Amino acid sequence: MKITFRWYGEGDKISLSDIRQIPTVDGVVTAVYDTPVGGVWSGESIKKLAVAARKNGVPWEVVESVPVHEDIKLGLPSARTYIDNYKENLRRLSAVGIKCVCYNFMPVFDWLRSELAFPLEDGSNALAYKHESVVGMNPLTSELSLPGWDASYKKDGLKTLLTRYRAVTDEVLWDNLKAFLSEVIPVAGECGIKMAIHPDDPPWGIFGLPRIITNIGNIERFLRLVDDPYNGITLCTGSLGAAKENNLTDIIKTAKGRIPFVHMRNVKITGGRDFCETAHPSACGDIDMYAVLKALLDGGFDGYVRPDHGRMIWGESGRPGYGLYDRALGAAYIGGLYEALTKSDSRDKRMKMRLP
Ligand code: CS2
Ligand code: MN
């Protein structure tokens, strides 16, 4: 198992040398950010990231994300070109040693929250979601400013997009996902890249848009769509764990052998569909992080893990969910859980934890 840390490239105020100083962290998770969604990433940009990461002692083996163009999710004729571009990106990424690609298949929005700086009792703040506030928002008016929101959609563009999605039921989205996977997974296999779909966050439909990677039944269906070891999931504990009905250890058993990448973070369910994010340890929220990592290791997991969103603590400000301090605490905590779970076990030989 390797513990990794997300880095947003040169524009990130957190540097690779900051990341290198977090004990337990073996590598970075990043992406090329200079190309519009659907385009082919330049070999030069890819190489630059790979060289910088290697030079700083935190090699880059996981991409998050190679985003999927909306036309693919909508199943439009132009999907053809975007799928070809996607395959080309995989080929180029494999040339610098990428082993895993995270992506999602959520229409229009990525993760959605109603609050970016929800105050927690200890004086820190975190991302939070209040269902009533979100469903009360009109995505067609300018008042919508949600995290995960891609500002590049102009208001008119969004209207067209949402209108197009009216015809896309869950079943149509499944078909479009299958069409995408049938093309992409064989190429991923040739490239030695494990594809890891990120669950929908939160794991339920919003604004009438279909959302399908939400629960155990759908994850099982997803894995069978293209039954191939290169077609896997990102187990995001905070995304799936926001729904009370999702049992993470059951999901881990169902997806055994098909989880190349794990996002570990904790959430506290504060009402039916309301939740806030918390510090990583089990005691801070509703997710049993020990049970999650144990279930993964018991199932033979040997992939990449990263701390997911963190709180803002110690006066830090920055990209919501992606400050340095609390995620660093998360990484150290994951390393502690891992050591405790594997110490007396032959599995600990697999840990390539760097020594200070
Ligand atoms: C991430 C997602 O910040 C996050 O919650 O887990 O934005 C994730 O990068 C994408 O959904 C994966 O494509
Ligand atoms: Mn996640």
mmCIF file of C-alpha atoms and ligand atoms in Angstrom:
data_model
loop_
_atom_site.group_PDB
_atom_site.id
_atom_site.type_symbol
_atom_site.label_atom_id
_atom_site.label_comp_id
_atom_site.label_asym_id
_atom_site.label_seq_id
_atom_site.Cartn_x
_atom_site.Cartn_y
_atom_site.Cartn_z
ATOM 1 C CA MET A 1 0.000 0.000 0.000
ATOM 2 C CA LYS A 2 1.208 3.515 -0.766
ATOM 3 C CA ILE A 3 0.025 6.674 0.933
ATOM 4 C CA THR A 4 -0.262 9.596 -1.461
ATOM 5 C CA PHE A 5 -1.224 13.261 -1.276
ATOM 6 C CA ARG A 6 -3.150 15.368 -3.773
ATOM 7 C CA TRP A 7 -1.252 18.262 -5.328
ATOM 8 C CA TYR A 8 -2.813 20.774 -7.714
ATOM 9 C CA GLY A 9 0.356 21.425 -9.695
ATOM 10 C CA GLU A 10 2.411 24.564 -9.856
ATOM 11 C CA GLY A 11 -0.599 26.755 -9.056
ATOM 12 C CA ASP A 12 -0.984 25.015 -5.691
ATOM 13 C CA LYS A 13 0.295 27.074 -2.788
ATOM 14 C CA ILE A 14 1.322 23.804 -1.175
ATOM 15 C CA SER A 15 4.665 22.799 -2.649
ATOM 16 C CA LEU A 16 6.121 19.400 -3.423
ATOM 17 C CA SER A 17 8.754 20.038 -0.782
ATOM 18 C CA ASP A 18 5.966 20.641 1.793
ATOM 19 C CA ILE A 19 4.441 17.319 0.790
ATOM 20 C CA ARG A 20 7.753 15.541 1.006
ATOM 21 C CA GLN A 21 7.982 16.479 4.700
ATOM 22 C CA ILE A 22 4.769 14.679 5.648
ATOM 23 C CA PRO A 23 5.807 11.398 7.203
ATOM 24 C CA THR A 24 4.225 8.295 5.582
ATOM 25 C CA VAL A 25 3.593 9.980 2.213
ATOM 26 C CA ASP A 26 5.114 8.089 -0.727
ATOM 27 C CA GLY A 27 3.869 10.028 -3.707
ATOM 28 C CA VAL A 28 1.631 12.675 -5.197
ATOM 29 C CA VAL A 29 -1.688 12.518 -6.976
ATOM 30 C CA THR A 30 -2.060 15.216 -9.584
ATOM 31 C CA ALA A 31 -3.244 16.070 -13.102
ATOM 32 C CA VAL A 32 -2.486 18.336 -16.034
ATOM 33 C CA TYR A 33 -4.537 21.504 -15.554
ATOM 34 C CA ASP A 34 -3.631 23.455 -18.693
ATOM 35 C CA THR A 35 -5.970 21.705 -21.166
ATOM 36 C CA PRO A 36 -9.767 22.052 -21.452
ATOM 37 C CA VAL A 37 -11.833 18.988 -20.487
ATOM 38 C CA GLY A 38 -11.844 16.466 -23.331
ATOM 39 C CA GLY A 39 -8.553 17.549 -24.867
ATOM 40 C CA VAL A 40 -5.307 15.665 -25.259
ATOM 41 C CA TRP A 41 -2.704 16.527 -22.628
ATOM 42 C CA SER A 42 0.638 17.593 -24.024
ATOM 43 C CA GLY A 43 3.516 15.209 -23.517
ATOM 44 C CA GLU A 44 5.521 18.162 -22.297
ATOM 45 C CA SER A 45 3.070 19.061 -19.500
ATOM 46 C CA ILE A 46 2.845 15.433 -18.431
ATOM 47 C CA LYS A 47 6.599 15.066 -18.348
ATOM 48 C CA LYS A 48 7.075 18.278 -16.411
ATOM 49 C CA LEU A 49 4.835 17.021 -13.597
ATOM 50 C CA ALA A 50 6.463 13.608 -13.543
ATOM 51 C CA VAL A 51 9.973 15.060 -13.395
ATOM 52 C CA ALA A 52 9.103 17.581 -10.661
ATOM 53 C CA ALA A 53 7.432 14.908 -8.521
ATOM 54 C CA ARG A 54 10.322 12.494 -8.896
ATOM 55 C CA LYS A 55 12.897 15.172 -8.172
ATOM 56 C CA ASN A 56 11.100 15.989 -4.925
ATOM 57 C CA GLY A 57 10.994 12.391 -3.761
ATOM 58 C CA VAL A 58 7.227 11.993 -4.172
ATOM 59 C CA PRO A 59 6.728 10.134 -7.475
ATOM 60 C CA TRP A 60 3.517 10.554 -9.460
ATOM 61 C CA GLU A 61 1.724 7.264 -10.163
ATOM 62 C CA VAL A 62 -1.922 8.256 -9.746
ATOM 63 C CA VAL A 63 -3.812 10.795 -11.847
ATOM 64 C CA GLU A 64 -6.832 12.550 -10.417
ATOM 65 C CA SER A 65 -8.604 13.202 -12.612
ATOM 66 C CA VAL A 66 -8.652 12.661 -16.322
ATOM 67 C CA PRO A 67 -12.094 14.266 -16.599
ATOM 68 C CA VAL A 68 -14.748 12.788 -18.865
ATOM 69 C CA HIS A 69 -16.282 15.242 -21.343
ATOM 70 C CA GLU A 70 -20.022 15.840 -20.921
ATOM 71 C CA ASP A 71 -20.636 14.695 -24.520
ATOM 72 C CA ILE A 72 -19.479 11.216 -23.506
ATOM 73 C CA LYS A 73 -21.905 11.158 -20.558
ATOM 74 C CA LEU A 74 -24.641 12.467 -22.832
ATOM 75 C CA GLY A 75 -23.833 9.883 -25.505
ATOM 76 C CA LEU A 76 -23.578 12.486 -28.296
ATOM 77 C CA PRO A 77 -21.937 11.655 -31.655
ATOM 78 C CA SER A 78 -18.985 13.868 -30.699
ATOM 79 C CA ALA A 79 -18.251 11.412 -27.882
ATOM 80 C CA ARG A 80 -16.246 9.446 -30.450
ATOM 81 C CA THR A 81 -13.494 12.080 -30.611
ATOM 82 C CA TYR A 82 -13.454 12.629 -26.861
ATOM 83 C CA ILE A 83 -13.113 8.896 -26.205
ATOM 84 C CA ASP A 84 -10.213 8.736 -28.660
ATOM 85 C CA ASN A 85 -8.601 11.661 -26.843
ATOM 86 C CA TYR A 86 -9.127 9.877 -23.542
ATOM 87 C CA LYS A 87 -7.317 6.785 -24.814
ATOM 88 C CA GLU A 88 -4.475 8.912 -26.101
ATOM 89 C CA ASN A 89 -4.138 10.503 -22.659
ATOM 90 C CA LEU A 90 -3.845 7.045 -21.107
ATOM 91 C CA ARG A 91 -1.083 6.107 -23.540
ATOM 92 C CA ARG A 92 0.811 9.293 -22.822
ATOM 93 C CA LEU A 93 0.401 8.873 -19.075
ATOM 94 C CA SER A 94 1.624 5.302 -19.107
ATOM 95 C CA ALA A 95 4.834 6.542 -20.727
ATOM 96 C CA VAL A 96 5.750 8.373 -17.483
ATOM 97 C CA GLY A 97 4.844 5.471 -15.188
ATOM 98 C CA ILE A 98 1.224 6.262 -14.252
ATOM 99 C CA LYS A 99 -0.449 3.201 -12.739
ATOM 100 C CA CYS A 100 -3.902 4.450 -11.803
ATOM 101 C CA VAL A 101 -6.384 7.005 -13.162
ATOM 102 C CA CYS A 102 -9.265 8.374 -11.101
ATOM 103 C CA TYR A 103 -12.271 9.909 -12.867
ATOM 104 C CA ASN A 104 -15.963 10.331 -12.279
ATOM 105 C CA PHE A 105 -19.132 10.028 -14.317
ATOM 106 C CA MET A 106 -21.259 12.644 -12.561
ATOM 107 C CA PRO A 107 -23.293 14.783 -14.954
ATOM 108 C CA VAL A 108 -22.427 18.503 -14.875
ATOM 109 C CA PHE A 109 -21.375 18.799 -11.249
ATOM 110 C CA ASP A 110 -18.553 17.176 -9.372
ATOM 111 C CA TRP A 111 -18.869 17.163 -5.583
ATOM 112 C CA LEU A 112 -21.544 19.435 -4.168
ATOM 113 C CA ARG A 113 -21.624 21.226 -0.839
ATOM 114 C CA SER A 114 -23.764 24.020 0.528
ATOM 115 C CA GLU A 115 -21.045 25.390 2.803
ATOM 116 C CA LEU A 116 -17.328 25.726 2.307
ATOM 117 C CA ALA A 117 -16.407 26.861 5.802
ATOM 118 C CA PHE A 118 -18.880 25.297 8.190
ATOM 119 C CA PRO A 119 -17.665 26.039 11.744
ATOM 120 C CA LEU A 120 -16.889 22.972 13.836
ATOM 121 C CA GLU A 121 -16.946 23.006 17.642
ATOM 122 C CA ASP A 122 -13.181 23.076 17.979
ATOM 123 C CA GLY A 123 -12.868 26.357 16.067
ATOM 124 C CA SER A 124 -11.822 24.790 12.772
ATOM 125 C CA ASN A 125 -14.055 24.724 9.711
ATOM 126 C CA ALA A 126 -14.929 22.195 7.049
ATOM 127 C CA LEU A 127 -17.127 21.544 4.035
ATOM 128 C CA ALA A 128 -20.751 20.755 4.790
ATOM 129 C CA TYR A 129 -23.909 19.781 2.957
ATOM 130 C CA LYS A 130 -27.442 20.756 3.870
ATOM 131 C CA HIS A 131 -29.887 19.046 1.574
ATOM 132 C CA GLU A 132 -32.559 21.708 1.944
ATOM 133 C CA SER A 133 -30.193 24.510 0.952
ATOM 134 C CA VAL A 134 -28.955 22.613 -2.088
ATOM 135 C CA VAL A 135 -32.330 21.558 -3.447
ATOM 136 C CA GLY A 136 -33.581 25.094 -2.823
ATOM 137 C CA MET A 137 -31.000 26.497 -5.239
ATOM 138 C CA ASN A 138 -31.797 27.066 -8.854
ATOM 139 C CA PRO A 139 -28.861 25.952 -10.986
ATOM 140 C CA LEU A 140 -30.038 28.257 -13.757
ATOM 141 C CA THR A 141 -29.652 31.448 -11.767
ATOM 142 C CA SER A 142 -26.408 33.165 -10.984
ATOM 143 C CA GLU A 143 -26.843 32.631 -7.255
ATOM 144 C CA LEU A 144 -25.453 29.173 -7.782
ATOM 145 C CA SER A 145 -21.882 29.064 -6.626
ATOM 146 C CA LEU A 146 -21.091 25.643 -5.404
ATOM 147 C CA PRO A 147 -17.799 23.928 -4.890
ATOM 148 C CA GLY A 148 -17.143 21.436 -7.617
ATOM 149 C CA TRP A 149 -18.893 23.868 -9.882
ATOM 150 C CA ASP A 150 -17.069 24.347 -13.149
ATOM 151 C CA ALA A 151 -17.143 28.114 -13.709
ATOM 152 C CA SER A 152 -16.360 27.613 -17.374
ATOM 153 C CA TYR A 153 -20.015 26.832 -18.046
ATOM 154 C CA LYS A 154 -21.617 30.128 -18.937
ATOM 155 C CA LYS A 155 -25.198 30.498 -17.804
ATOM 156 C CA ASP A 156 -26.503 29.760 -21.294
ATOM 157 C CA GLY A 157 -24.193 26.799 -21.694
ATOM 158 C CA LEU A 158 -25.463 25.377 -18.451
ATOM 159 C CA LYS A 159 -29.069 25.783 -19.537
ATOM 160 C CA THR A 160 -28.400 23.889 -22.763
ATOM 161 C CA LEU A 161 -26.531 21.225 -20.869
ATOM 162 C CA LEU A 162 -29.262 20.725 -18.296
ATOM 163 C CA THR A 163 -31.859 20.581 -21.074
ATOM 164 C CA ARG A 164 -29.849 17.917 -22.855
ATOM 165 C CA TYR A 165 -29.680 15.870 -19.673
ATOM 166 C CA ARG A 166 -33.482 15.796 -19.444
ATOM 167 C CA ALA A 167 -33.450 12.857 -21.842
ATOM 168 C CA VAL A 168 -30.716 11.079 -19.895
ATOM 169 C CA THR A 169 -32.282 8.738 -17.382
ATOM 170 C CA ASP A 170 -30.185 6.563 -15.086
ATOM 171 C CA GLU A 171 -30.470 3.763 -17.655
ATOM 172 C CA VAL A 172 -29.237 5.968 -20.491
ATOM 173 C CA LEU A 173 -26.318 7.082 -18.331
ATOM 174 C CA TRP A 174 -25.481 3.414 -17.650
ATOM 175 C CA ASP A 175 -25.461 2.759 -21.405
ATOM 176 C CA ASN A 176 -23.198 5.728 -22.037
ATOM 177 C CA LEU A 177 -20.879 4.599 -19.254
ATOM 178 C CA LYS A 178 -20.726 1.131 -20.742
ATOM 179 C CA ALA A 179 -19.895 2.544 -24.172
ATOM 180 C CA PHE A 180 -17.075 4.581 -22.616
ATOM 181 C CA LEU A 181 -15.670 1.673 -20.595
ATOM 182 C CA SER A 182 -15.834 -0.809 -23.472
ATOM 183 C CA GLU A 183 -13.487 1.445 -25.416
ATOM 184 C CA VAL A 184 -11.253 2.718 -22.663
ATOM 185 C CA ILE A 185 -10.669 -0.313 -20.423
ATOM 186 C CA PRO A 186 -8.850 -2.428 -23.070
ATOM 187 C CA VAL A 187 -6.478 0.486 -23.686
ATOM 188 C CA ALA A 188 -5.992 0.972 -19.934
ATOM 189 C CA GLY A 189 -5.103 -2.723 -19.729
ATOM 190 C CA GLU A 190 -2.519 -2.395 -22.496
ATOM 191 C CA CYS A 191 -1.063 0.602 -20.682
ATOM 192 C CA GLY A 192 -1.012 -1.114 -17.282
ATOM 193 C CA ILE A 193 -3.256 1.619 -15.857
ATOM 194 C CA LYS A 194 -6.018 0.737 -13.395
ATOM 195 C CA MET A 195 -9.088 2.876 -13.948
ATOM 196 C CA ALA A 196 -10.827 3.936 -10.721
ATOM 197 C CA ILE A 197 -14.223 5.603 -10.965
ATOM 198 C CA HIS A 198 -15.001 7.994 -8.119
ATOM 199 C CA PRO A 199 -18.411 7.582 -6.503
ATOM 200 C CA ASP A 200 -20.959 10.357 -6.831
ATOM 201 C CA ASP A 201 -20.686 12.886 -4.058
ATOM 202 C CA PRO A 202 -23.102 13.080 -2.371
ATOM 203 C CA PRO A 203 -24.366 9.654 -3.421
ATOM 204 C CA TRP A 204 -27.850 10.688 -4.498
ATOM 205 C CA GLY A 205 -29.433 12.580 -7.393
ATOM 206 C CA ILE A 206 -29.515 16.382 -7.376
ATOM 207 C CA PHE A 207 -31.331 18.893 -9.621
ATOM 208 C CA GLY A 208 -32.989 15.996 -11.454
ATOM 209 C CA LEU A 209 -29.652 14.847 -12.890
ATOM 210 C CA PRO A 210 -28.945 11.122 -12.943
ATOM 211 C CA ARG A 211 -26.316 9.812 -10.536
ATOM 212 C CA ILE A 212 -25.426 6.132 -10.598
ATOM 213 C CA ILE A 213 -22.247 5.361 -8.648
ATOM 214 C CA THR A 214 -23.987 5.616 -5.326
ATOM 215 C CA ASN A 215 -24.417 2.311 -3.489
ATOM 216 C CA ILE A 216 -23.401 -1.339 -3.257
ATOM 217 C CA GLY A 217 -25.862 -2.607 -5.864
ATOM 218 C CA ASN A 218 -24.791 -0.030 -8.391
ATOM 219 C CA ILE A 219 -21.108 -0.626 -7.696
ATOM 220 C CA GLU A 220 -21.657 -4.320 -8.335
ATOM 221 C CA ARG A 221 -23.443 -3.484 -11.566
ATOM 222 C CA PHE A 222 -20.616 -1.123 -12.534
ATOM 223 C CA LEU A 223 -17.937 -3.788 -11.984
ATOM 224 C CA ARG A 224 -19.856 -6.224 -14.171
ATOM 225 C CA LEU A 225 -20.439 -3.723 -16.984
ATOM 226 C CA VAL A 226 -16.901 -4.452 -18.067
ATOM 227 C CA ASP A 227 -15.678 -7.284 -15.911
ATOM 228 C CA ASP A 228 -11.973 -6.612 -16.035
ATOM 229 C CA PRO A 229 -9.349 -6.024 -13.337
ATOM 230 C CA TYR A 230 -8.517 -2.702 -14.965
ATOM 231 C CA ASN A 231 -12.073 -1.501 -14.412
ATOM 232 C CA GLY A 232 -12.220 -0.550 -10.758
ATOM 233 C CA ILE A 233 -13.403 2.017 -8.277
ATOM 234 C CA THR A 234 -11.989 4.727 -6.078
ATOM 235 C CA LEU A 235 -13.318 3.849 -2.661
ATOM 236 C CA CYS A 236 -14.113 7.308 -1.294
ATOM 237 C CA THR A 237 -15.196 6.756 2.309
ATOM 238 C CA GLY A 238 -16.589 10.260 2.727
ATOM 239 C CA SER A 239 -18.645 10.198 -0.469
ATOM 240 C CA LEU A 240 -20.223 6.784 0.028
ATOM 241 C CA GLY A 241 -20.329 7.208 3.810
ATOM 242 C CA ALA A 242 -22.538 10.297 3.585
ATOM 243 C CA ALA A 243 -25.496 7.966 3.028
ATOM 244 C CA LYS A 244 -26.379 6.068 6.205
ATOM 245 C CA GLU A 245 -27.543 3.071 4.214
ATOM 246 C CA ASN A 246 -24.085 2.489 2.695
ATOM 247 C CA ASN A 247 -22.096 -0.097 4.619
ATOM 248 C CA LEU A 248 -18.480 0.484 3.654
ATOM 249 C CA THR A 249 -17.115 -2.887 4.717
ATOM 250 C CA ASP A 250 -19.775 -4.649 2.641
ATOM 251 C CA ILE A 251 -18.893 -2.471 -0.338
ATOM 252 C CA ILE A 252 -15.198 -3.310 0.128
ATOM 253 C CA LYS A 253 -16.011 -7.033 0.120
ATOM 254 C CA THR A 254 -18.147 -6.672 -2.997
ATOM 255 C CA ALA A 255 -15.419 -4.782 -4.830
ATOM 256 C CA LYS A 256 -12.584 -7.018 -3.644
ATOM 257 C CA GLY A 257 -9.656 -6.915 -6.049
ATOM 258 C CA ARG A 258 -11.182 -3.990 -7.921
ATOM 259 C CA ILE A 259 -10.174 -1.095 -5.655
ATOM 260 C CA PRO A 260 -6.900 0.401 -6.872
ATOM 261 C CA PHE A 261 -7.375 3.741 -5.096
ATOM 262 C CA VAL A 262 -8.854 4.829 -1.778
ATOM 263 C CA HIS A 263 -9.848 8.276 -0.488
ATOM 264 C CA MET A 264 -9.959 8.244 3.277
ATOM 265 C CA ARG A 265 -11.916 10.942 5.055
ATOM 266 C CA ASN A 266 -14.560 11.112 7.708
ATOM 267 C CA VAL A 267 -18.018 12.682 7.787
ATOM 268 C CA LYS A 268 -20.590 13.268 10.473
ATOM 269 C CA ILE A 269 -24.185 12.788 9.448
ATOM 270 C CA THR A 270 -26.024 15.678 11.073
ATOM 271 C CA GLY A 271 -29.529 14.901 9.793
ATOM 272 C CA GLY A 272 -31.258 12.729 7.178
ATOM 273 C CA ARG A 273 -29.322 13.941 4.150
ATOM 274 C CA ASP A 274 -27.181 16.528 5.959
ATOM 275 C CA PHE A 275 -23.560 16.056 6.831
ATOM 276 C CA CYS A 276 -20.351 17.872 7.608
ATOM 277 C CA GLU A 277 -16.796 16.777 7.047
ATOM 278 C CA THR A 278 -14.591 16.176 10.079
ATOM 279 C CA ALA A 279 -11.026 15.311 11.000
ATOM 280 C CA HIS A 280 -9.915 11.896 9.754
ATOM 281 C CA PRO A 281 -9.901 9.760 12.946
ATOM 282 C CA SER A 282 -12.838 7.417 13.538
ATOM 283 C CA ALA A 283 -13.738 9.162 16.795
ATOM 284 C CA CYS A 284 -14.391 12.438 14.956
ATOM 285 C CA GLY A 285 -17.180 11.251 12.681
ATOM 286 C CA ASP A 286 -19.458 8.382 11.698
ATOM 287 C CA ILE A 287 -16.966 6.349 9.700
ATOM 288 C CA ASP A 288 -14.934 3.590 11.301
ATOM 289 C CA MET A 289 -11.650 4.218 9.529
ATOM 290 C CA TYR A 290 -9.959 1.288 11.242
ATOM 291 C CA ALA A 291 -12.667 -1.078 10.007
ATOM 292 C CA VAL A 292 -12.339 0.344 6.490
ATOM 293 C CA LEU A 293 -8.586 -0.142 6.283
ATOM 294 C CA LYS A 294 -8.811 -3.543 7.940
ATOM 295 C CA ALA A 295 -11.438 -4.729 5.456
ATOM 296 C CA LEU A 296 -9.305 -3.476 2.588
ATOM 297 C CA LEU A 297 -6.151 -5.211 3.806
ATOM 298 C CA ASP A 298 -8.032 -8.403 4.667
ATOM 299 C CA GLY A 299 -9.231 -8.400 1.057
ATOM 300 C CA GLY A 300 -5.655 -8.166 -0.226
ATOM 301 C CA PHE A 301 -5.666 -4.442 -1.009
ATOM 302 C CA ASP A 302 -2.279 -3.197 -2.202
ATOM 303 C CA GLY A 303 -3.115 0.034 -3.955
ATOM 304 C CA TYR A 304 -2.922 3.770 -3.351
ATOM 305 C CA VAL A 305 -4.563 5.637 -0.490
ATOM 306 C CA ARG A 306 -4.778 9.338 0.089
ATOM 307 C CA PRO A 307 -6.237 11.503 2.804
ATOM 308 C CA ASP A 308 -9.185 13.242 1.185
ATOM 309 C CA HIS A 309 -10.598 16.617 2.191
ATOM 310 C CA GLY A 310 -9.294 18.133 5.377
ATOM 311 C CA ARG A 311 -10.603 20.853 7.656
ATOM 312 C CA MET A 312 -9.043 24.291 7.758
ATOM 313 C CA ILE A 313 -7.088 24.435 11.004
ATOM 314 C CA TRP A 314 -4.462 26.642 12.654
ATOM 315 C CA GLY A 315 -5.634 29.687 10.701
ATOM 316 C CA GLU A 316 -4.839 28.165 7.325
ATOM 317 C CA SER A 317 -6.782 29.370 4.312
ATOM 318 C CA GLY A 318 -6.754 28.028 0.801
ATOM 319 C CA ARG A 319 -8.536 25.697 -1.563
ATOM 320 C CA PRO A 320 -11.571 24.359 0.343
ATOM 321 C CA GLY A 321 -10.892 20.831 1.543
ATOM 322 C CA TYR A 322 -7.331 20.941 0.312
ATOM 323 C CA GLY A 323 -5.236 22.739 2.904
ATOM 324 C CA LEU A 324 -1.939 21.266 4.022
ATOM 325 C CA TYR A 325 -2.245 20.823 7.771
ATOM 326 C CA ASP A 326 -5.305 18.709 8.331
ATOM 327 C CA ARG A 327 -4.619 16.500 5.346
ATOM 328 C CA ALA A 328 -1.102 15.972 6.678
ATOM 329 C CA LEU A 329 -2.602 14.876 9.996
ATOM 330 C CA GLY A 330 -4.830 12.550 7.988
ATOM 331 C CA ALA A 331 -1.846 11.025 6.180
ATOM 332 C CA ALA A 332 -0.020 10.452 9.460
ATOM 333 C CA TYR A 333 -3.149 8.889 10.961
ATOM 334 C CA ILE A 334 -3.563 6.535 7.987
ATOM 335 C CA GLY A 335 0.098 5.546 8.357
ATOM 336 C CA GLY A 336 -0.542 4.808 12.051
ATOM 337 C CA LEU A 337 -3.566 2.665 11.298
ATOM 338 C CA TYR A 338 -1.596 0.817 8.660
ATOM 339 C CA GLU A 339 1.310 0.101 10.973
ATOM 340 C CA ALA A 340 -1.011 -1.119 13.731
ATOM 341 C CA LEU A 341 -2.886 -3.351 11.306
ATOM 342 C CA THR A 342 0.156 -4.917 9.717
ATOM 343 C CA LYS A 343 2.937 -4.853 12.301
ATOM 344 C CA SER A 344 2.848 -8.476 13.313
ATOM 345 C CA ASP A 345 1.904 -9.582 9.900
ATOM 346 C CA SER A 346 3.837 -10.335 6.752
ATOM 347 C CA ARG A 347 1.818 -7.620 5.049
ATOM 348 C CA ASP A 348 3.959 -4.884 6.590
ATOM 349 C CA LYS A 349 6.747 -5.824 4.203
ATOM 350 C CA ARG A 350 4.702 -4.239 1.488
ATOM 351 C CA MET A 351 4.781 -0.844 3.104
ATOM 352 C CA LYS A 352 7.314 1.316 1.414
ATOM 353 C CA MET A 353 7.108 4.047 4.020
ATOM 354 C CA ARG A 354 9.980 6.451 3.664
ATOM 355 C CA LEU A 355 12.207 6.882 6.655
ATOM 356 C CA PRO A 356 12.964 10.430 7.775
HETATM 357 C C1 CS2 B 1 -12.438 14.660 -5.135
HETATM 358 C C2 CS2 B 1 -13.248 14.752 -6.385
HETATM 359 O O1 CS2 B 1 -12.215 16.601 -3.996
HETATM 360 C C3 CS2 B 1 -12.866 15.605 -4.139
HETATM 361 O O2 CS2 B 1 -13.870 15.273 -3.502
HETATM 362 O O3 CS2 B 1 -12.532 13.423 -4.568
HETATM 363 O O4 CS2 B 1 -13.341 16.040 -6.856
HETATM 364 C C4 CS2 B 1 -12.630 13.846 -7.377
HETATM 365 O O5 CS2 B 1 -11.382 14.375 -7.733
HETATM 366 C C5 CS2 B 1 -13.370 13.632 -8.626
HETATM 367 O O6 CS2 B 1 -14.710 13.410 -8.402
HETATM 368 C C6 CS2 B 1 -12.770 12.462 -9.357
HETATM 369 O O7 CS2 B 1 -12.967 12.659 -10.678
HETATM 370 MN MN MN B 2 -13.131 11.526 -2.753
#
